[in-house]
XYZ file of C-alpha atoms in Angstrom:
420
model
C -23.419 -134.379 48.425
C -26.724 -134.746 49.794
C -27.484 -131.575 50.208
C -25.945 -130.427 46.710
C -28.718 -132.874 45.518
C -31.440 -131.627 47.602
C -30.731 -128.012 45.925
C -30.337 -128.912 42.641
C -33.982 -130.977 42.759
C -35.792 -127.875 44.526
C -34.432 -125.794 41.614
C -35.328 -128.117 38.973
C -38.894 -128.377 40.331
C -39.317 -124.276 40.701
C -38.065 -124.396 37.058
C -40.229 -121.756 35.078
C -43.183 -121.978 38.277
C -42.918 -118.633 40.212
C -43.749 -119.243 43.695
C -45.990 -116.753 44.606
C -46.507 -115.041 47.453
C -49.860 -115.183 50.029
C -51.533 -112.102 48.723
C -50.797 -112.887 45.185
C -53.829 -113.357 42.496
C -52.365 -117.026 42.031
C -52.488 -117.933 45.744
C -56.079 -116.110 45.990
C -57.725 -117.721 42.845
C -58.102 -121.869 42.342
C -59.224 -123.644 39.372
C -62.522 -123.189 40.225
C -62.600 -119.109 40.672
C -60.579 -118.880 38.112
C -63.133 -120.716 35.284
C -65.979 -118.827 36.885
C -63.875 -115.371 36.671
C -62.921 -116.686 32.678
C -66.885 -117.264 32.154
C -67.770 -113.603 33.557
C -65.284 -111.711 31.974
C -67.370 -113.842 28.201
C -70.544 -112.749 29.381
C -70.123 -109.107 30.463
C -67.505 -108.137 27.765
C -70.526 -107.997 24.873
C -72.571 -106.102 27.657
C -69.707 -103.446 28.318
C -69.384 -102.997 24.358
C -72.993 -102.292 24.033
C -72.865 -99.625 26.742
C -75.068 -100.932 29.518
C -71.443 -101.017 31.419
C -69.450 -97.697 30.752
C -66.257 -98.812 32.251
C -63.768 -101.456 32.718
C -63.617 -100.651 36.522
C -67.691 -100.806 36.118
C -67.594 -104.540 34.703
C -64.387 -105.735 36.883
C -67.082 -104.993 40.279
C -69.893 -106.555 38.288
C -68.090 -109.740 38.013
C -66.156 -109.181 42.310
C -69.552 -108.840 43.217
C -71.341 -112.012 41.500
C -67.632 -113.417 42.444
C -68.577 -112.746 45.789
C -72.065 -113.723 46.319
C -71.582 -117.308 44.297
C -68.631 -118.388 46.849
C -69.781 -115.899 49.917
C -66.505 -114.412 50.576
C -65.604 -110.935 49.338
C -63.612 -110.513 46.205
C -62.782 -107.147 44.818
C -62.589 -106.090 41.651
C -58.712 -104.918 41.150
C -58.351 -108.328 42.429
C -60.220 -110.450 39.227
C -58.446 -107.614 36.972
C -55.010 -108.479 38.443
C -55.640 -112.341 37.913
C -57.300 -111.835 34.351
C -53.924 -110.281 33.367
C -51.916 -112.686 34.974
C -53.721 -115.367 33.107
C -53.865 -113.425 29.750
C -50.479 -112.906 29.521
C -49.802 -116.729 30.435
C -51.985 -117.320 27.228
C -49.937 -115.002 25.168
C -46.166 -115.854 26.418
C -47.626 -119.585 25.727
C -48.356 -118.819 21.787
C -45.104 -116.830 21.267
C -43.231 -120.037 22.806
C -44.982 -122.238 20.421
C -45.126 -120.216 17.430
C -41.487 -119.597 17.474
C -40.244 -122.784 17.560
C -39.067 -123.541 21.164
C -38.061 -127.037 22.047
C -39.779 -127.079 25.298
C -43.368 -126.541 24.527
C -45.459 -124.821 27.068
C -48.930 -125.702 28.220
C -51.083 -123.009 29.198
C -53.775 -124.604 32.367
C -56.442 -122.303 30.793
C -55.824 -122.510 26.892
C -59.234 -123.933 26.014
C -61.214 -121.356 27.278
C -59.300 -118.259 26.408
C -59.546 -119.523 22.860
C -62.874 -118.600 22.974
C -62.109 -115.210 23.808
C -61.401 -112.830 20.531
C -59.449 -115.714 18.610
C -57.744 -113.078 16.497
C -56.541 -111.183 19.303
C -53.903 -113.250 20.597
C -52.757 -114.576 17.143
C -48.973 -114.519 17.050
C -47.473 -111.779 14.872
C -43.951 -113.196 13.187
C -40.632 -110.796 13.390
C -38.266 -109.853 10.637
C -35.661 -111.771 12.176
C -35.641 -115.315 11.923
C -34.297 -117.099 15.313
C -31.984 -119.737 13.831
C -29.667 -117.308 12.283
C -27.132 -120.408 10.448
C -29.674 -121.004 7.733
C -27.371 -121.633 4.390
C -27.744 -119.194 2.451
C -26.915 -119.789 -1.224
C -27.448 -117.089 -3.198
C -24.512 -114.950 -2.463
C -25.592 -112.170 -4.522
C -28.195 -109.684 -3.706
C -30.316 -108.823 -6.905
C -31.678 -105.385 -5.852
C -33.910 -104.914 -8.927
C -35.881 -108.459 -8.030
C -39.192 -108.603 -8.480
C -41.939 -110.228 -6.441
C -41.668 -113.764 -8.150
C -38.043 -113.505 -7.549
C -38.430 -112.249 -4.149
C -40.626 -115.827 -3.490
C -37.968 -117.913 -4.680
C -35.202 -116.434 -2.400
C -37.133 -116.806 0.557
C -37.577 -120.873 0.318
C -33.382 -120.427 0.482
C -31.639 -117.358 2.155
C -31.978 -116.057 5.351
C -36.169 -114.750 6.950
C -34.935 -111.345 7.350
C -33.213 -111.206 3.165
C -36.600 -112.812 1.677
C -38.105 -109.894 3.271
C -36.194 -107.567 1.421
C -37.646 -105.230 -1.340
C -35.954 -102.150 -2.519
C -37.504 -98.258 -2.303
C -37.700 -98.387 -5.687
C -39.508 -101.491 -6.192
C -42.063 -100.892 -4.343
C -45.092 -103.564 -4.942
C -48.547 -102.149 -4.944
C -49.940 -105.760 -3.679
C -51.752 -106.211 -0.850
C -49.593 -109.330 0.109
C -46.691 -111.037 -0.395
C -46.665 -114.625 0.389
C -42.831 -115.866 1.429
C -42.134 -119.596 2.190
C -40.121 -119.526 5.125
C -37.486 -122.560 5.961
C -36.489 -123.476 9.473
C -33.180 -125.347 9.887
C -33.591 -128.012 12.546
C -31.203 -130.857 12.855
C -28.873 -130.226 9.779
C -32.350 -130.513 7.626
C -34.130 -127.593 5.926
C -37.950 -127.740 6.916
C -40.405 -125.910 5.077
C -43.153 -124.445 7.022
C -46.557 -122.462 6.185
C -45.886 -119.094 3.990
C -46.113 -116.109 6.515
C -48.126 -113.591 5.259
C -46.529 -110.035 4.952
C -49.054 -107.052 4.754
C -47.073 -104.458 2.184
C -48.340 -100.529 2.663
C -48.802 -98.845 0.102
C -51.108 -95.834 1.926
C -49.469 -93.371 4.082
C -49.605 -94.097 7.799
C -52.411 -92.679 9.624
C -52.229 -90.373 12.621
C -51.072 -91.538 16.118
C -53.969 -90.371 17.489
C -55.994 -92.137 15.597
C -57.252 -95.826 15.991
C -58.641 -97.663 12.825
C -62.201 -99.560 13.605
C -62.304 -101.064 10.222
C -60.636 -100.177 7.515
C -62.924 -100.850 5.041
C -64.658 -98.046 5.916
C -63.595 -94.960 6.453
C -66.048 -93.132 8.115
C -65.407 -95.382 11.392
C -61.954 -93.968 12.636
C -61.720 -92.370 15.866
C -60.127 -88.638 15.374
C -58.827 -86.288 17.519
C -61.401 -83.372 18.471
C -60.472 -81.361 15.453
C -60.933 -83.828 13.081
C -63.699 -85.728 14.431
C -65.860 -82.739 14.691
C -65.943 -81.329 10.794
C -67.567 -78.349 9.635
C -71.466 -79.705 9.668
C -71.143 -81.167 13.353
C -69.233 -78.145 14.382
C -72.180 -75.837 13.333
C -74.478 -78.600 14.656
C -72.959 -77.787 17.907
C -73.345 -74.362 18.046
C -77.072 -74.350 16.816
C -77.723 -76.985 19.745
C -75.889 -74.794 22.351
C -78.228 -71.790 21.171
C -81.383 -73.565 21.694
C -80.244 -75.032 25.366
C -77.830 -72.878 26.790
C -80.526 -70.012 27.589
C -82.800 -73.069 29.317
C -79.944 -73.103 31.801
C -79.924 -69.464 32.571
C -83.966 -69.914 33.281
C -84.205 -72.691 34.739
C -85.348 -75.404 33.228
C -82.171 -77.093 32.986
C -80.272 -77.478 36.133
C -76.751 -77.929 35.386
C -74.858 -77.612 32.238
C -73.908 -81.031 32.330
C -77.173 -81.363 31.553
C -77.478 -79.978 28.832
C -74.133 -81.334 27.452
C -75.942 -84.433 27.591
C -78.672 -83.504 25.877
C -76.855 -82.258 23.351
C -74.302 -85.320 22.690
C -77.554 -87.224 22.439
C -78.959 -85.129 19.807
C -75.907 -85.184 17.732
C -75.873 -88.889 18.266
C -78.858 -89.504 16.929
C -78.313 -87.455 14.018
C -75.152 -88.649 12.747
C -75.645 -92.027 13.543
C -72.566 -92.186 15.773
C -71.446 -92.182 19.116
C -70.733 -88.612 20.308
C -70.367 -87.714 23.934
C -71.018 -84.858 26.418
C -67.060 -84.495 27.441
C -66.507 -84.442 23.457
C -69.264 -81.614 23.077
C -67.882 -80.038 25.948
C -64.132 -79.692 25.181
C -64.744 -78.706 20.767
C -66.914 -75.595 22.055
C -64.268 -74.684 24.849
C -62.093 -75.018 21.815
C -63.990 -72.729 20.009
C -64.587 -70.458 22.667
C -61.047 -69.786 23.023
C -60.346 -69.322 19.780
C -62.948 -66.807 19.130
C -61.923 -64.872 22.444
C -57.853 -64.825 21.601
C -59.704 -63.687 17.587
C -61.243 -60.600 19.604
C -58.510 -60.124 21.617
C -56.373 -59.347 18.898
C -58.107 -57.610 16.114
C -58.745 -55.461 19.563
C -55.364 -53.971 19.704
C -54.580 -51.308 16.719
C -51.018 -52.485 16.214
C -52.204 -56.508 15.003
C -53.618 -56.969 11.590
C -56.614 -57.940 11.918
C -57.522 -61.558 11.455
C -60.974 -63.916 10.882
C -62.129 -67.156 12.279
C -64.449 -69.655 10.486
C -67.526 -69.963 12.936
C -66.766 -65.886 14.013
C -70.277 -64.813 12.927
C -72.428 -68.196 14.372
C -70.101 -67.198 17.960
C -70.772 -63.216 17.788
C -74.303 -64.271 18.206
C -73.648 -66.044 21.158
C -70.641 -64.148 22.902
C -71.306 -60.743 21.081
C -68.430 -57.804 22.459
C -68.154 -59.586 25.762
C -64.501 -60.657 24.400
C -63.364 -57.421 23.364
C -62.479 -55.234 26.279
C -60.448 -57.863 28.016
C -57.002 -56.654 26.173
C -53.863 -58.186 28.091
C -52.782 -55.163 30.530
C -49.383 -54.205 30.546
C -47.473 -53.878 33.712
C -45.883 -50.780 33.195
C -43.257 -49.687 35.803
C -43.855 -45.823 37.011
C -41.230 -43.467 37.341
C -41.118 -42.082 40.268
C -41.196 -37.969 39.698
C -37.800 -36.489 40.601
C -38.155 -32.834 42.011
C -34.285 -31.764 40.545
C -31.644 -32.830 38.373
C -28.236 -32.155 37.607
C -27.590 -31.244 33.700
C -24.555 -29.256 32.345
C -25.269 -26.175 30.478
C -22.628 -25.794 27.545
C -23.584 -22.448 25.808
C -22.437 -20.935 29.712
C -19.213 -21.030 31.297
C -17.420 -24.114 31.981
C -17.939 -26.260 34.764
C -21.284 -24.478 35.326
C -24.350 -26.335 36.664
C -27.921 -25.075 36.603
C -30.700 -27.050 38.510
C -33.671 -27.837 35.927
C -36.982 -28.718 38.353
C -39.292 -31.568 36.463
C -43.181 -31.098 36.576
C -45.100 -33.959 38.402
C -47.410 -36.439 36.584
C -51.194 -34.931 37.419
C -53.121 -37.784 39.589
C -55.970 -37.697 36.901
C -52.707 -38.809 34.254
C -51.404 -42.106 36.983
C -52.842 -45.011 36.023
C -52.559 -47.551 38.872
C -50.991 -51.070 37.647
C -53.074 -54.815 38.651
C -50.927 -55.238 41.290
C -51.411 -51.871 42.935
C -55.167 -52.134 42.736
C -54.931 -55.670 44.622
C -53.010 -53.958 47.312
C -55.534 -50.966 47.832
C -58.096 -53.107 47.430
C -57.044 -54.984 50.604
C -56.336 -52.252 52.413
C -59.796 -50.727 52.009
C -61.378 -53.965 53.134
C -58.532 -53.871 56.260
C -59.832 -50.353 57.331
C -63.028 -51.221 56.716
C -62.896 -54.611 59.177
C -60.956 -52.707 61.972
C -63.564 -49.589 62.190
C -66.094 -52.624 62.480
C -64.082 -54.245 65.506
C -63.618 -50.754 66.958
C -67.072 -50.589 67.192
C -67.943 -53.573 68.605
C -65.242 -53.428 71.169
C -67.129 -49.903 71.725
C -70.764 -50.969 72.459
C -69.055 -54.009 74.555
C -67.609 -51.416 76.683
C -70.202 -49.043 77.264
C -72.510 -52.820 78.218
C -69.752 -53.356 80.842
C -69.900 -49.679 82.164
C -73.640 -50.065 82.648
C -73.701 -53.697 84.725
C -70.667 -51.218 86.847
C -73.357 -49.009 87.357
C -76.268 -51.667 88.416
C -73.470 -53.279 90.871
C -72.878 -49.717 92.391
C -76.807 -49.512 93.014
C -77.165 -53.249 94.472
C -73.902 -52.313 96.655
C -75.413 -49.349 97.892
C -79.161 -50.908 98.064
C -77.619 -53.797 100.657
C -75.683 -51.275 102.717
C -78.559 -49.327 103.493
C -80.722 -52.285 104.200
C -77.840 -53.488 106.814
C -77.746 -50.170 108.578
C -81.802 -49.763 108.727
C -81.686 -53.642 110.441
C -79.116 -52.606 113.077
């Protein structure tokens, strides 16, 4: 019985508290780090956003290595990123808890000062679906054609998830709908704050896309295609005019370089942030497009077809796309010197032997594949004459030091015989 006990307390105390393990960010990290880590991650956040820091991995070794010299023992950075999300999504699973009406409220060691951090971002979002799901419900009957008023005053009754409804064809243009929500605790119906529910009346934006403010539109974040328009796009190619012959001469060294330049440029034009990877991937974009436009009007079977910026790219690229047509591997026959064909105007059974003409050499056109090979062969017949000539002159070296030995041989014989 004792030991029964002695489980049951050790599993009452564990309750909800993982025990983690040495190397964990919990074991690593006391109160102390942790407020200091809470404090860095508040003062290098604005920093990162104003782009002195380009990177998250940047700022996480800013704050490891101020980590590290404050307490004098190294701290990396994956290390204050793994305990920053340990203790962010403490904060959050501590707010969903509370906000849905749990019995067992949580407390969160570290609530206070992650409050400070973007307030909005952690505020909890309500679901459809109401979690006490015996709330009386006394309006029986649906009324489809409701409007919003009517909408209000079945929420304060039926179920969350029914005051939500609104039919297709009753679509509200307001911006919000305010709902009085009732929780049902103890056999009592509670009323609690109106949830406010965001109606959409716009179609949804792209995936692709993230909103920065919707109050203004100009501030979305497009996909290359749509965040370059028509004036940036020739923007770009004017810019690439000016620098790309600097690279050829010299006085730019690389091109990423000059990609630079240019995304600065445009910046500063537009007002916006525009960078050298974006510059860099719309005109390989282009590029392509223009090449595969050449490519094809090429080829006197295609109709031929036109490109927006065609004219600003000829004057960069000029023909250099249109002699690269797709070759097509084209499987010789091999010539056959006789064949077998029955003659009908002569007797039956008769067979007369009709001898085909080669293909000229001047007429064979050798596939990709079989220019490879002779390639390689050349440059094989070409390396072993080379050898054979080395092993040559090595051999004729060897014949003369035979020759020298002879002489020394013959040199020390007659100097024995002249000493006897």
């Amino acid at each position: 019985m004792a030991d029964d006990m002695q489980i049951y307390t050790e599993a009452t105390k564990s309750e909800g508290v993982p025990n983690p393990g040495i190397n964990s960010p919990d074991s690593y990290f006391d109160r102390e780090k942790t407020l200091v880590l809470i404090e860095l991650f508040k003062k290098y956040k604005p920093v990162m956003t104003k782009g002195d820091i380009k990177t998250m991995k940047e700022m996480w070794d800013v704050i490891a290595n101020d980590m590290s010299n404050q307490f004098e023992k190294p701290i990396t950075g994956s290390k204050c990123k793994n305990k920053f999300k340990v203790l962010e999504r403490g904060y959050k699973k501590m707010i969903n808890d509370n906000e849905i009406g749990k019995r067992r409220k949580k407390n969160f060691p570290y609530a206070k000062e992650f409050k400070d951090i973007q307030p909005r971002k952690y505020e909890f979002v309500p679901g459809l679906v109401h979690p006490y799901t015996n709330i009386p419900n006394t309006n029986t009957e649906k009324n489809d054609t409701s409007s919003t008023e009517s909408a209000t005053e079945v929420g304060a009754e039926v179920t969350y998830t029914e005051s939500l409804y609104i039919s297709e064809e009753n679509y509200v243009p307001q911006n919000h709908i305010e709902v009085c929500q009732t929780d049902y605790v103890n056999g009592t119906t509670q009323e609690v704050e109106p949830a406010e529910i965001t109606i959409q009346t716009t179609p949804p934006l792209p995936v692709e896309c993230t909103v920065v403010n919707q109050n203004r539109q100009s501030e979305l974040h497009w996909p290359e295609d749509n965040y370059f328009s028509k004036d940036r796009t020739l923007t770009l190619i004017s810019l690439y005019k000016i620098f790309s012959p600097k690279v050829a001469m010299g006085a730019m060294k690389t091109k990423r370089e000059m990609w630079d330049t240019i995304a600065k440029q445009m910046s500063e034009h537009y007002n916006i942030t525009i960078t050298s990877a974006k510059c860099e991937n719309r005109f390989k974009v282009l590029e392509r497009n223009f090449r595969q436009l050449e490519i094809h009007n090429t080829q006197p079977d295609n109709l031929p077809k036109t490109y927006e910026y065609e004219a600003e790219l000829r004057e960069i690229f000029g023909d250099r796309f249109k002699n690269q047509v797709k070759e097509k591997i084209v499987e010789k026959q091999e010539p056959s010197t006789s064949a077998e064909t029955i003659d009908i105007n002569q007797q039956p059974y008769t067979i007369r032997l009709v001898e085909t003409q080669p293909i000229p050499i001047e007429l064979q056109h050798p596939d990709r594949l079989e220019r490879i090979l002779l390639g390689i062969r050349s440059d094989l017949q070409y390396y072993q004459n080379e050898r054979l000539k080395v092993e040559w002159r090595k051999l004729a070296v060897e014949e003369e030091k035979l020759k020298l030995n002879k002489r020394k041989l013959k040199l020390l014989e007659d100097q024995k015989r002249a000493d006897s």
